[in-house]
Short mmCIF file of C-alpha atoms in Angstrom, two decimals:
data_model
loop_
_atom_site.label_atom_id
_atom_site.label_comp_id
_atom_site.label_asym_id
_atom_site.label_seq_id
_atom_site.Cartn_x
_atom_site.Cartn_y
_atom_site.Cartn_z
CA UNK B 855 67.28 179.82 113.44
CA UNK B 856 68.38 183.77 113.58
CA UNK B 857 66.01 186.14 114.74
CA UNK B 858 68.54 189.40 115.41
CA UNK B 859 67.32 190.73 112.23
CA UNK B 860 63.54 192.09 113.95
CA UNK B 861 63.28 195.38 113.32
CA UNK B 862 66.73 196.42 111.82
CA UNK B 863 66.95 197.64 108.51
CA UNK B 864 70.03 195.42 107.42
CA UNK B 865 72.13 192.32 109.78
CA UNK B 866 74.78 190.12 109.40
CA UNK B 867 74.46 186.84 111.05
CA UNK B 868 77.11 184.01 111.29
CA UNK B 869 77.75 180.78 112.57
CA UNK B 870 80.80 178.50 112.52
CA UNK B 871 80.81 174.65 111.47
CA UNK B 872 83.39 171.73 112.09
CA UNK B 873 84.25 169.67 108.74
CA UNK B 874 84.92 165.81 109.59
CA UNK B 875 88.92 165.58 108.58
CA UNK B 876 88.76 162.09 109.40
CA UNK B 877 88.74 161.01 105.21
CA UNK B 878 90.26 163.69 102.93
CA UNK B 879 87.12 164.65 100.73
CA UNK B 880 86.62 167.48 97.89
CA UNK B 881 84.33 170.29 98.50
CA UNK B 882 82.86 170.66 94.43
CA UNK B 883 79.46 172.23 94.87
CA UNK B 884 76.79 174.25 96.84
CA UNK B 885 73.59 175.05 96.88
CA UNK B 886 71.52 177.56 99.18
CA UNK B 887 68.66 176.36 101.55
CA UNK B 888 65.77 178.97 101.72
CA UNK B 889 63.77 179.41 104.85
CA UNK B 890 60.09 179.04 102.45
CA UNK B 891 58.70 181.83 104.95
CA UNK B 892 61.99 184.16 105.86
CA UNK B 893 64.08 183.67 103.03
CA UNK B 894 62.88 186.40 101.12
CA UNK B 895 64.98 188.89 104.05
CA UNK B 896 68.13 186.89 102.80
CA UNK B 897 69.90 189.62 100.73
CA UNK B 898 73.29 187.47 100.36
CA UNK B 899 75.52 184.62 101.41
CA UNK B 900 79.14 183.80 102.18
CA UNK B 901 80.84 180.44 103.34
CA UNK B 902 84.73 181.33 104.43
CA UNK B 903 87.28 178.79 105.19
CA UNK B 904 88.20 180.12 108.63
CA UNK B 905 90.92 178.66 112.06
CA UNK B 906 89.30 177.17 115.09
CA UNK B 907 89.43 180.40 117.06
CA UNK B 908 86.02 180.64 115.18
CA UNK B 909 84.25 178.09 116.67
CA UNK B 910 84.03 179.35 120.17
CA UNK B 911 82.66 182.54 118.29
CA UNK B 912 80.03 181.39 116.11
CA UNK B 913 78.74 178.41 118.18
CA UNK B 914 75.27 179.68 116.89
CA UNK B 915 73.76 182.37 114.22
CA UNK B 916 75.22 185.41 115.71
CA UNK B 917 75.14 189.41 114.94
CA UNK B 918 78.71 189.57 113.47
CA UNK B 919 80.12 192.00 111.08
CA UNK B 920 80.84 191.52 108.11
CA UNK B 921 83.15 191.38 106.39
CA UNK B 922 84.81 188.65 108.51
CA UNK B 923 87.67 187.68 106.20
CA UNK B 924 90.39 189.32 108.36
CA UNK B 925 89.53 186.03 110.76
CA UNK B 926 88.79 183.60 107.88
CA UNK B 927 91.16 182.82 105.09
CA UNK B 928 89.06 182.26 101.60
CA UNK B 929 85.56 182.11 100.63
CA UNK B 930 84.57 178.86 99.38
CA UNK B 931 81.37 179.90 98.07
CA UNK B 932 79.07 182.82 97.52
CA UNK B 933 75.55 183.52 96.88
CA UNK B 934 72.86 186.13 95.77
CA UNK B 935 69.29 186.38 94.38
CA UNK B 936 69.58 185.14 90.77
CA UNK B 937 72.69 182.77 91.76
CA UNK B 938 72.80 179.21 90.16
CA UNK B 939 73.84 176.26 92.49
CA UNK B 940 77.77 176.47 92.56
CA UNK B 941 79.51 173.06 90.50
CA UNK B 942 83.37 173.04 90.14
CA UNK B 943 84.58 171.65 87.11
CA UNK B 944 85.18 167.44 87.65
CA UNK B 945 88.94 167.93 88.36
CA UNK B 946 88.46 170.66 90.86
CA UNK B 947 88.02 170.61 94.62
CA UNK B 948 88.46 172.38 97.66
CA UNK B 949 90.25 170.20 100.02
CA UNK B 950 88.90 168.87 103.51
CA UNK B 951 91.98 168.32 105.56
CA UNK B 952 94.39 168.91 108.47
CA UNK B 953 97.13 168.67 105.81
CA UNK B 954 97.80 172.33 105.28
CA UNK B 955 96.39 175.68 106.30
CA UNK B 956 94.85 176.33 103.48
CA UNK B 957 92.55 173.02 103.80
CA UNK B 958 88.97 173.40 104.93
CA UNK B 959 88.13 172.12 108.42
CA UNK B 960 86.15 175.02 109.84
CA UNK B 961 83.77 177.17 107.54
CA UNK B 962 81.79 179.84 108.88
CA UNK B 963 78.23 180.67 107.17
CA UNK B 964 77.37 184.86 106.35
CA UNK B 965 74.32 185.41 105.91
CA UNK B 966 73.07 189.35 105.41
CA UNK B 967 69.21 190.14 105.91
CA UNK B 968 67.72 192.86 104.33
CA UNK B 969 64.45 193.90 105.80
CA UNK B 970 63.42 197.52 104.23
CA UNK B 971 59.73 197.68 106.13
CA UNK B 972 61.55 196.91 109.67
CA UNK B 973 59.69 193.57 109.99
CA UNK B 974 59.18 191.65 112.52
CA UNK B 975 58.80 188.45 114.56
CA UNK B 976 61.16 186.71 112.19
CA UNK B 977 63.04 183.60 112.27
CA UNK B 978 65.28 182.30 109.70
CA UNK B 979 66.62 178.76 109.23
CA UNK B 980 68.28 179.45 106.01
CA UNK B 981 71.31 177.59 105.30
CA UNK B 982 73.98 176.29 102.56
CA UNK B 983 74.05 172.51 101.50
CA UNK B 984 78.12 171.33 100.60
CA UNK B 985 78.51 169.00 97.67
CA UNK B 986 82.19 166.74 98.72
CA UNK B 987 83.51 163.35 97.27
CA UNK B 988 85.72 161.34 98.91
CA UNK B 989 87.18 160.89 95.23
CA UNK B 990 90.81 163.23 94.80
CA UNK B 991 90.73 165.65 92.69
CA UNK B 992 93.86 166.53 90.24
CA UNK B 993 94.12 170.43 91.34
CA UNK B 994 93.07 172.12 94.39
CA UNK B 995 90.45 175.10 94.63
CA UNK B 996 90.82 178.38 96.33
CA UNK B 997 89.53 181.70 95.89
CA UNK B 998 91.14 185.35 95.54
CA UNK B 999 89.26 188.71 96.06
CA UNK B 1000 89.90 191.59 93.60
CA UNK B 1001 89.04 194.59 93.58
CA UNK B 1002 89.28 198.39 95.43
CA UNK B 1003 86.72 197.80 98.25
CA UNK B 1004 87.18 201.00 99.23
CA UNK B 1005 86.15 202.37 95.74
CA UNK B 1006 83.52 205.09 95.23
CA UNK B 1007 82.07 206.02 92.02
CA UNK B 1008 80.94 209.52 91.18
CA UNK B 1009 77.06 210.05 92.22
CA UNK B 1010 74.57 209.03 89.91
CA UNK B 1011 73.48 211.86 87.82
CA UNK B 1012 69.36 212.25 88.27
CA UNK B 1013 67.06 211.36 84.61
CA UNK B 1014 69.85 209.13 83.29
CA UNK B 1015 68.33 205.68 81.98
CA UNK B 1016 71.88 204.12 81.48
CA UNK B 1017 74.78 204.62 83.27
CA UNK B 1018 78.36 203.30 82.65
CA UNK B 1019 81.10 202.51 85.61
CA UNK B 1020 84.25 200.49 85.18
CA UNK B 1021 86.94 199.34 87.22
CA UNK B 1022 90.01 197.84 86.30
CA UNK B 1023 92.88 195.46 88.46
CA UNK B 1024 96.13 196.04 85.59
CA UNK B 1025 98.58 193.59 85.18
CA UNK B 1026 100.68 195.73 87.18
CA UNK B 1027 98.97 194.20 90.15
CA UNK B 1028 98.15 190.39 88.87
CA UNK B 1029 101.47 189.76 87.82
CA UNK B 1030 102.96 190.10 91.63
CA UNK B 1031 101.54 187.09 92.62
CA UNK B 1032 101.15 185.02 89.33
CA UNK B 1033 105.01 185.71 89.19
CA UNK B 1034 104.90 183.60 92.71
CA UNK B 1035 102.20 180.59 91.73
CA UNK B 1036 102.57 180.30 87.85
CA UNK B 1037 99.42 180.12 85.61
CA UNK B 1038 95.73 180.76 87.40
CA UNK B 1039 92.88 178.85 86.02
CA UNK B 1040 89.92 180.99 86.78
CA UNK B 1041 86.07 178.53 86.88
CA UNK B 1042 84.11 180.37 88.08
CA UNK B 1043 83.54 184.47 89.34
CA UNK B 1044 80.91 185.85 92.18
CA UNK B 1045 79.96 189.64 91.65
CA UNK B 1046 78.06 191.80 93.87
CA UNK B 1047 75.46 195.24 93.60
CA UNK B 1048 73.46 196.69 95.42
CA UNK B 1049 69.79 198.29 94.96
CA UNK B 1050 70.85 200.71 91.75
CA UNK B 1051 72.45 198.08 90.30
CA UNK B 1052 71.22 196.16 87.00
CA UNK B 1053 74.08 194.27 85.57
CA UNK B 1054 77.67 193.62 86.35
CA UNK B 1055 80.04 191.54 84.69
CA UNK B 1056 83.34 190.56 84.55
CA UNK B 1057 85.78 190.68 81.06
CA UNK B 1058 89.56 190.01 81.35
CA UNK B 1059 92.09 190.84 79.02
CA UNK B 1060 95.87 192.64 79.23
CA UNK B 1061 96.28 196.03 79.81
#
């Protein structure tokens, strides 16, 4: 378990795990494990495809920050309160192997607490559950982050019930690297808020 989050506000914890290569197998679902007591500090969740370098790093749940994708390659899976269990379509997979780069072997786990009240005495064994087959799958899975991290929205004016933001990635921008792959089958989307937050969504389109 993870108990770096006592008395701090927010923490990121992570720890690295070895896939078995030995069969090539399909990563095609997740599903979150919730500490029953501590899981309520769990704010969010990340699983990265990252290199070995990792695994001397995140032997155990460790204060990291996040986020760590300048080590780790891709995010095979995300989660948040409200999140379904994740199920790629039958003919989907990410691949476990040593055959390329891009293969899973080592994942690393993010988990971010949130603890508001500064709690604590706490102790989290929360965790992620991978769904694999041993069955191949016709195409291979992998993820791509959009977006202007960097972004910041004007401040939210004070009385206001609704308010409005929108942010766009053009085709200016997607078509430098579908001009390199070919066609992109999207199956599935993670979005993120925080506290002000009350629904986001995701529409695509040409502009």
């Amino acid at each position: 378990g993870y108990s770096g989050m006592n008395g701090k506000v927010t923490e990121y914890a992570c720890s690295a795990h070895e896939i078995d290569t030995t069969i090539e197998r399909y990563i095609f679902g997740a599903e979150i494990s919730l500490d029953p007591v501590s899981g309520k500090y769990v704010h969010h969740m990340l699983v990265y495809i990252c290199p070995e370098t990792v695994m001397t790093k995140y032997t155990s749940a460790t204060s990291c920050v996040s986020p760590i994708s300048g080590e780790c390659s891709q995010i095979v899976f995300g989660w948040a309160p409200g999140s379904e269990p994740s199920k790629l379509p039958d003919n989907v997979g990410f691949r476990v192997s040593d055959a390329d780069p891009q293969d899973v072997k080592y994942v690393v786990v993010e988990i971010h607490y949130d603890n508001p009240d500064l709690d604590t005495g706490i102790s989290d064994d929360s965790g992620v559950i991978l769904h694999y087959t041993d069955t191949p799958r016709e195409f291979i899975a992998s993820s791509l982050a959009l977006g202007d991290l960097p972004l910041t929205m004007d401040d939210l004016p004070g009385g206001t019930e609704v308010i409005h933001r929108e942010s766009v990635c053009p085709s200016e921008c997607t078509e430098k690297w579908l001009s390199n792959t070919g066609p992109i089958t999207v199956v599935k989307s993670f979005l993120h808020m925080h506290s002000y937050g009350r629904q986001i969504y995701t529409t695509n389109g040409y502009i």
